[in-house]
CSV table of C-alpha atoms in Angstrom, one decimal:
chain,number,residue,atom,x,y,z
V,1,UNK,CA,6.6,20.6,-6.9
V,2,UNK,CA,4.4,20.2,-3.5
V,3,UNK,CA,0.8,20.3,-2.6
V,4,UNK,CA,1.1,23.7,-2.3
V,5,UNK,CA,1.5,24.3,-6.1
V,6,UNK,CA,-1.8,23.1,-6.8
V,7,UNK,CA,-3.9,25.9,-7.1
V,8,UNK,CA,-6.7,25.6,-4.3
V,9,UNK,CA,-10.1,24.3,-5.8
V,10,UNK,CA,-13.0,24.0,-3.2
V,11,UNK,CA,-14.0,20.8,-5.2
V,12,UNK,CA,-12.3,17.8,-3.2
V,13,UNK,CA,-12.5,15.6,-6.3
V,14,UNK,CA,-10.3,18.2,-8.5
V,15,UNK,CA,-7.7,18.6,-5.6
V,16,UNK,CA,-8.0,14.7,-5.5
V,17,UNK,CA,-7.0,14.3,-9.4
V,18,UNK,CA,-4.5,17.4,-9.3
V,19,UNK,CA,-2.7,15.0,-5.8
V,20,UNK,CA,-2.6,11.9,-8.2
V,21,UNK,CA,-1.2,13.5,-10.9
V,22,UNK,CA,1.4,15.3,-9.3
V,23,UNK,CA,2.2,12.0,-7.2
V,24,UNK,CA,2.5,10.0,-10.4
V,25,UNK,CA,4.8,12.7,-12.1
V,26,UNK,CA,6.8,13.5,-9.1
V,27,UNK,CA,10.8,12.9,-9.2
V,28,UNK,CA,11.8,10.2,-7.0
V,29,UNK,CA,14.2,12.6,-5.0
V,30,UNK,CA,11.1,14.5,-4.2
V,31,UNK,CA,8.9,12.0,-3.7
V,32,UNK,CA,8.6,12.0,0.1
V,33,UNK,CA,8.1,15.4,0.5
V,34,UNK,CA,5.5,15.5,-1.9
V,35,UNK,CA,3.8,12.8,0.1
V,36,UNK,CA,4.0,15.1,3.4
V,37,UNK,CA,2.1,17.9,1.4
V,38,UNK,CA,-0.3,15.9,0.1
V,39,UNK,CA,-1.0,14.8,4.1
V,40,UNK,CA,-1.6,18.5,4.5
V,41,UNK,CA,-4.7,18.9,2.5
V,42,UNK,CA,-7.2,20.2,5.0
V,43,UNK,CA,-9.4,17.4,3.4
V,44,UNK,CA,-7.3,14.6,5.7
V,45,UNK,CA,-9.6,11.5,4.2
V,46,UNK,CA,-9.2,12.3,0.6
V,47,UNK,CA,-5.6,13.5,1.1
V,48,UNK,CA,-4.6,9.8,2.7
V,49,UNK,CA,-6.9,8.3,0.2
V,50,UNK,CA,-4.8,10.0,-2.7
V,51,UNK,CA,-1.2,8.9,-0.7
V,52,UNK,CA,-2.8,5.4,-0.4
V,53,UNK,CA,-3.5,4.8,-4.0
V,54,UNK,CA,0.3,6.5,-4.5
V,55,UNK,CA,2.1,3.8,-2.1
V,56,UNK,CA,-0.3,0.8,-3.7
V,57,UNK,CA,1.2,1.8,-7.3
V,58,UNK,CA,4.3,2.0,-6.2
V,59,UNK,CA,4.8,-1.0,-4.1
V,60,UNK,CA,3.1,-2.9,-6.6
V,61,UNK,CA,5.5,-1.8,-8.6
V,62,UNK,CA,8.9,-1.9,-6.5
V,63,UNK,CA,8.5,-4.7,-4.1
V,64,UNK,CA,10.2,-7.5,-6.0
V,65,UNK,CA,13.3,-5.5,-6.3
V,66,UNK,CA,15.6,-4.3,-3.9
V,67,UNK,CA,15.0,-0.4,-3.9
V,68,UNK,CA,11.7,-1.2,-2.3
V,69,UNK,CA,13.4,-1.2,1.6
V,70,UNK,CA,14.7,2.6,0.9
V,71,UNK,CA,11.5,3.8,-1.0
V,72,UNK,CA,9.3,2.3,2.1
V,73,UNK,CA,11.7,3.4,4.8
V,74,UNK,CA,11.3,7.0,3.1
V,75,UNK,CA,7.6,6.6,3.0
V,76,UNK,CA,7.0,5.2,6.5
V,77,UNK,CA,9.1,8.4,7.3
V,78,UNK,CA,6.4,10.6,5.4
V,79,UNK,CA,3.2,9.3,6.5
V,80,UNK,CA,4.4,8.6,10.5
V,81,UNK,CA,1.8,10.7,11.3
V,82,UNK,CA,-1.0,8.6,9.8
V,83,UNK,CA,-1.4,5.3,11.6
V,84,UNK,CA,-3.2,3.7,8.4
V,85,UNK,CA,-0.9,4.2,5.8
V,86,UNK,CA,1.9,2.9,8.1
V,87,UNK,CA,0.1,-0.1,8.5
V,88,UNK,CA,-0.3,-0.1,4.6
V,89,UNK,CA,3.5,0.3,4.2
V,90,UNK,CA,4.0,-2.4,6.7
V,91,UNK,CA,1.7,-4.9,5.0
V,92,UNK,CA,3.3,-4.5,1.7
V,93,UNK,CA,6.7,-5.6,3.3
V,94,UNK,CA,5.3,-8.8,4.6
V,95,UNK,CA,3.3,-9.1,0.9
V,96,UNK,CA,7.1,-8.3,-0.2
V,97,UNK,CA,8.8,-11.4,2.2
V,98,UNK,CA,6.0,-13.7,1.3
V,99,UNK,CA,6.6,-13.1,-2.4
V,100,UNK,CA,10.1,-13.2,-2.4
V,101,UNK,CA,10.2,-16.5,-0.1
V,102,UNK,CA,12.5,-14.4,2.8
V,103,UNK,CA,12.4,-15.1,6.3
V,104,UNK,CA,9.1,-14.7,8.2
V,105,UNK,CA,6.7,-16.4,10.6
V,106,UNK,CA,4.1,-18.6,9.1
V,107,UNK,CA,1.5,-17.0,11.7
V,108,UNK,CA,2.6,-13.6,10.1
V,109,UNK,CA,0.0,-14.5,7.7
V,110,UNK,CA,-2.6,-14.7,10.2
V,111,UNK,CA,-2.9,-11.2,11.6
V,112,UNK,CA,-2.9,-8.6,9.0
V,113,UNK,CA,-5.9,-6.8,7.1
V,114,UNK,CA,-8.2,-9.1,4.9
V,115,UNK,CA,-6.6,-6.8,2.0
V,116,UNK,CA,-2.9,-8.2,2.4
V,117,UNK,CA,-4.1,-11.9,3.1
V,118,UNK,CA,-7.0,-11.8,0.3
V,119,UNK,CA,-3.7,-10.0,-1.9
V,120,UNK,CA,-1.6,-13.1,-0.4
V,121,UNK,CA,-4.2,-16.1,-1.1
V,122,UNK,CA,-4.1,-14.8,-4.8
V,123,UNK,CA,-0.1,-15.0,-4.7
V,124,UNK,CA,2.1,-17.9,-5.7
V,125,UNK,CA,4.0,-18.8,-2.5
V,126,UNK,CA,2.5,-22.2,-2.0
V,127,UNK,CA,3.1,-22.2,1.8
V,128,UNK,CA,1.3,-18.9,2.2
V,129,UNK,CA,-1.8,-19.9,0.0
V,130,UNK,CA,-1.9,-23.0,1.7
V,131,UNK,CA,-1.8,-21.7,5.2
V,132,UNK,CA,-4.5,-19.1,4.1
V,133,UNK,CA,-6.5,-21.9,2.7
V,134,UNK,CA,-6.7,-23.5,6.1
V,135,UNK,CA,-6.6,-20.8,8.5
V,136,UNK,CA,-7.9,-17.4,6.6
V,137,UNK,CA,-9.9,-15.6,8.4
V,138,UNK,CA,-13.2,-15.4,5.9
V,139,UNK,CA,-14.6,-17.7,3.4
V,140,UNK,CA,-13.9,-15.4,0.6
V,141,UNK,CA,-9.9,-16.2,1.8
V,142,UNK,CA,-9.7,-19.3,2.3
V,143,UNK,CA,-11.7,-20.1,-1.2
V,144,UNK,CA,-9.3,-17.8,-3.0
V,145,UNK,CA,-6.2,-19.8,-1.2
V,146,UNK,CA,-7.9,-23.2,-2.1
V,147,UNK,CA,-8.4,-22.3,-5.8
V,148,UNK,CA,-5.4,-21.1,-6.4
V,149,UNK,CA,-3.8,-24.3,-4.8
V,150,UNK,CA,-6.3,-26.1,-7.0
V,151,UNK,CA,-5.0,-24.1,-9.8
V,152,UNK,CA,-1.1,-24.1,-9.0
V,153,UNK,CA,-1.2,-28.3,-8.7
């Protein structure tokens, strides 16, 4: 099953829904190929959005376990020509490192996107949350982290 199996429809909303449905149901051995095929849709913005949604869903499910690393490598290869998607995968890997207490540099949290900083600020790693409460880029990030510290104590 690949994106070329999706009957052509001029409405990108219909194709978007079809891409999401196929990505949701693809067998693991065919996932990277399907991601690559979806990214060949003529509406590149819509295709990247569908793949982004898929990556976020799968990473949220996989990040706590050992299967994440192999999956992330395969998805990085499949999305190599799409810098935003590659960046999101890197940020999921950083989020995983923070969530699991894996080695990283404290300042790693100050360079990524606000998406990752906000996700981390709402997390349970008290060291990371404390860094963001003090040095988060936006007031929303600092406030979210500060509230997490208050509720966590």
